[in-house]
Amino acid sequence: MPTVNDFLLILPEVVLLIWALLILLIDLWIPDTKKYYTAVLSAAGLVISAGCAFALLGRTGSAFSNMVVLDGFSSVLSILFLLSGLAAVALAYDYLKRNAAQRGEYYTLLLFSIAGMMLMASANDLIMVFLSLELLSIPLYILAGFFRPRLASEEAALKYFLLGAFSSAILLFGIAWIYGSTGHTDFPGIVASIDGGRANYLLLLIGAGLLLVGFGFKIGVFPFHMWVPDTYQGSPSSIGAFMTVATKAAGFAALLRVFLVLFPAEAPIMAGILWGLSAASMIFGNTVAIAQMNMKRLLAYSSIANAGYILMAFVPYGNPVIAQEAVSSALFYLLAYALTSFGAWAVMIALEPAESDGLLLQDFSGLGRKYPWLGAALLISMLSFIGVPLTMGFWGKFYLFKTAVDGSQIPLVLIGLLTSLVSAYYYLRIVMFAYFKPGEPQIQPGRWASVVAVICAAGIFVLSFIPTPVFQFAAQMIMGMK
Amino acid sequence: MIPLSWILAFSLALFFIGLFGAIARKNAISILMGIELMLNAVNINLLAFWRYLYSAHMNGLVFIAVVFAVAAAETAVGLALIISAYRNRRTITAGDFDSLKG
């Protein structure tokens, strides 16, 4: 029987879900002209939930007969998801008004999705992994199509749904084989069965491969990326920004935990596959992004490349020492990437007129002169994407490359460095448009997107002076994992 | 009793029929049907493993119920998206959804 203690351990998720249901009801009584109440209420819910998550920081334990665990890894990621949610609410408010899509469901669905992500980071059972994956995906299918009946939005939602459902089915098939091999779906049970030599190695390997394919779709690495550009371009921009950061982080959360806990023995075989995925994503994402003139598509391809960078550190995960380092550098990079990506998307949303499918790069012409703050935010975000010193992106890549070198993955590091150089071309081209081309961009009414852009840029810059404490914090938080 | 391997072979075949349907079909509803076949194969797989090897615990059965419920929720959302797209474009052929590219 679940006890009160079980509910206390997942208090942030419980608060968020109850809050989402309340907003769904309260929103019915809020007239269309006063929808900012809904936005403020959902932001308050996120803040309260983040407060609970902070209060639980450092505590560990498992709840609901080992279905979920609370540890440093899940706490840190929960806070990252909640902050991403706050950014998504702030970016959405003016943007939805501009596009005449001020419907309260947006916020409810967003909160459900975040709750799914938080549960995914703390899932300790394959049933829970699957359930939370669906809890995060199903609201996002709807949010991607939130601008219906606009064709692009519907198309984005349909493509996301069909590929998402397809990947869930593959993931489930993997879980079925793991269950068949070990007789358990909970992580401790599976580990005990493997350690006891009762598990069928071949079935387990098939299961691990299928799970990797399923997670690969969610994080958008190379051969499983086909939905990424279309979905990010067609969805509302605030959702595109949220998906590049939070969905990717949630996918990585599950991937890291499942592979570290369940499949250390399969590491020699899995490392080869991870190596291929990582190298292919870095090369593919960065080269195809060069040809993009639409900012949303460019950021989508950049997100594929960034998934490749994070995966790079995880390739030598069979070595326990490297694995710890890989997880902390992945967490650090996810933080850096969240700030950078939200910064870039926020600048774009601040300028994006209604009924648009994303700005072209030419539309940034003259930004640096006309709006120095936004221009600076864009500049800092782009430098951080490239990995120039004095930005968080630099330290993020530094720790990832260092981990990969420690795991003696020199060829992969070389690919990473070379593709980073290639990426400088397309990121700097945006800066070139913003600073060296004449033009008259126009900030759209509402200042929240600009605020998010400036906060993210400040975060990228300021935190880059204290990378070691941040990294130490991440390393210390994941000590208790497993 | 039918051997376990036969049932596993059957579920594997069903999974690949669904996989083929999801990849090869052009119609969005057919793709969805292919995905449902894949999920059914998963359920048969789970049920067979539970019945033949692990029937002492309930977790396999519980998982099947969870898969059913989630698949139904997912299909409900998916059909709504398909209907919404159909109203707009009068087509549900996947190849016709090509306004986003680059």
mmCIF file of N, CA and C in Angstrom, chain A residues 148 151 154-155 158, chain B residues 79-92 97:
data_model
loop_
_atom_site.group_PDB
_atom_site.id
_atom_site.type_symbol
_atom_site.label_atom_id
_atom_site.label_comp_id
_atom_site.label_asym_id
_atom_site.label_seq_id
_atom_site.Cartn_x
_atom_site.Cartn_y
_atom_site.Cartn_z
ATOM 1 N N ARG A 148 -3.828 24.864 -34.662
ATOM 2 C CA ARG A 148 -4.764 24.405 -35.678
ATOM 3 C C ARG A 148 -5.852 25.451 -35.789
ATOM 4 N N LEU A 151 -2.091 25.053 -41.272
ATOM 5 C CA LEU A 151 -1.621 23.804 -41.886
ATOM 6 C C LEU A 151 -0.303 23.337 -41.294
ATOM 7 N N GLU A 154 -0.677 21.693 -37.832
ATOM 8 C CA GLU A 154 -1.309 20.365 -37.894
ATOM 9 C C GLU A 154 -0.346 19.335 -38.441
ATOM 10 N N GLU A 155 0.400 19.761 -39.463
ATOM 11 C CA GLU A 155 1.346 18.831 -40.074
ATOM 12 C C GLU A 155 2.440 18.447 -39.073
ATOM 13 N N LEU A 158 0.987 15.987 -36.593
ATOM 14 C CA LEU A 158 0.749 14.661 -37.156
ATOM 15 C C LEU A 158 2.062 13.905 -37.324
ATOM 16 N N LEU B 79 -6.146 10.061 -33.547
ATOM 17 C CA LEU B 79 -7.294 10.159 -34.453
ATOM 18 C C LEU B 79 -7.808 11.589 -34.498
ATOM 19 N N ALA B 80 -7.791 12.264 -33.343
ATOM 20 C CA ALA B 80 -8.239 13.659 -33.331
ATOM 21 C C ALA B 80 -7.343 14.505 -34.227
ATOM 22 N N LEU B 81 -6.039 14.278 -34.154
ATOM 23 C CA LEU B 81 -5.118 15.042 -35.008
ATOM 24 C C LEU B 81 -5.383 14.746 -36.476
ATOM 25 N N ILE B 82 -5.631 13.455 -36.782
ATOM 26 C CA ILE B 82 -5.859 13.078 -38.182
ATOM 27 C C ILE B 82 -7.147 13.718 -38.692
ATOM 28 N N ILE B 83 -8.207 13.677 -37.874
ATOM 29 C CA ILE B 83 -9.480 14.269 -38.309
ATOM 30 C C ILE B 83 -9.314 15.764 -38.528
ATOM 31 N N SER B 84 -8.599 16.413 -37.604
ATOM 32 C CA SER B 84 -8.392 17.846 -37.730
ATOM 33 C C SER B 84 -7.636 18.172 -39.019
ATOM 34 N N ALA B 85 -6.632 17.353 -39.341
ATOM 35 C CA ALA B 85 -5.877 17.588 -40.578
ATOM 36 C C ALA B 85 -6.758 17.310 -41.796
ATOM 37 N N TYR B 86 -7.635 16.310 -41.678
ATOM 38 C CA TYR B 86 -8.486 15.952 -42.813
ATOM 39 C C TYR B 86 -9.466 17.075 -43.133
ATOM 40 N N ARG B 87 -10.027 17.684 -42.094
ATOM 41 C CA ARG B 87 -10.992 18.764 -42.313
ATOM 42 C C ARG B 87 -10.370 19.897 -43.099
ATOM 43 N N ASN B 88 -9.073 20.105 -42.877
ATOM 44 C CA ASN B 88 -8.377 21.228 -43.490
ATOM 45 C C ASN B 88 -7.947 20.925 -44.918
ATOM 46 N N ARG B 89 -7.464 19.707 -45.117
ATOM 47 C CA ARG B 89 -6.828 19.429 -46.409
ATOM 48 C C ARG B 89 -7.593 18.432 -47.252
ATOM 49 N N ARG B 90 -8.610 17.784 -46.715
ATOM 50 C CA ARG B 90 -9.370 16.766 -47.435
ATOM 51 C C ARG B 90 -8.491 15.608 -47.865
ATOM 52 N N THR B 91 -7.433 15.336 -47.134
ATOM 53 C CA THR B 91 -6.616 14.167 -47.446
ATOM 54 C C THR B 91 -5.938 13.699 -46.173
ATOM 55 N N ILE B 92 -5.713 12.376 -46.086
ATOM 56 C CA ILE B 92 -4.920 11.884 -44.964
ATOM 57 C C ILE B 92 -3.748 11.074 -45.490
ATOM 58 N N PHE B 97 1.384 15.700 -46.881
ATOM 59 C CA PHE B 97 1.760 16.650 -45.825
ATOM 60 C C PHE B 97 3.217 17.042 -46.049
#
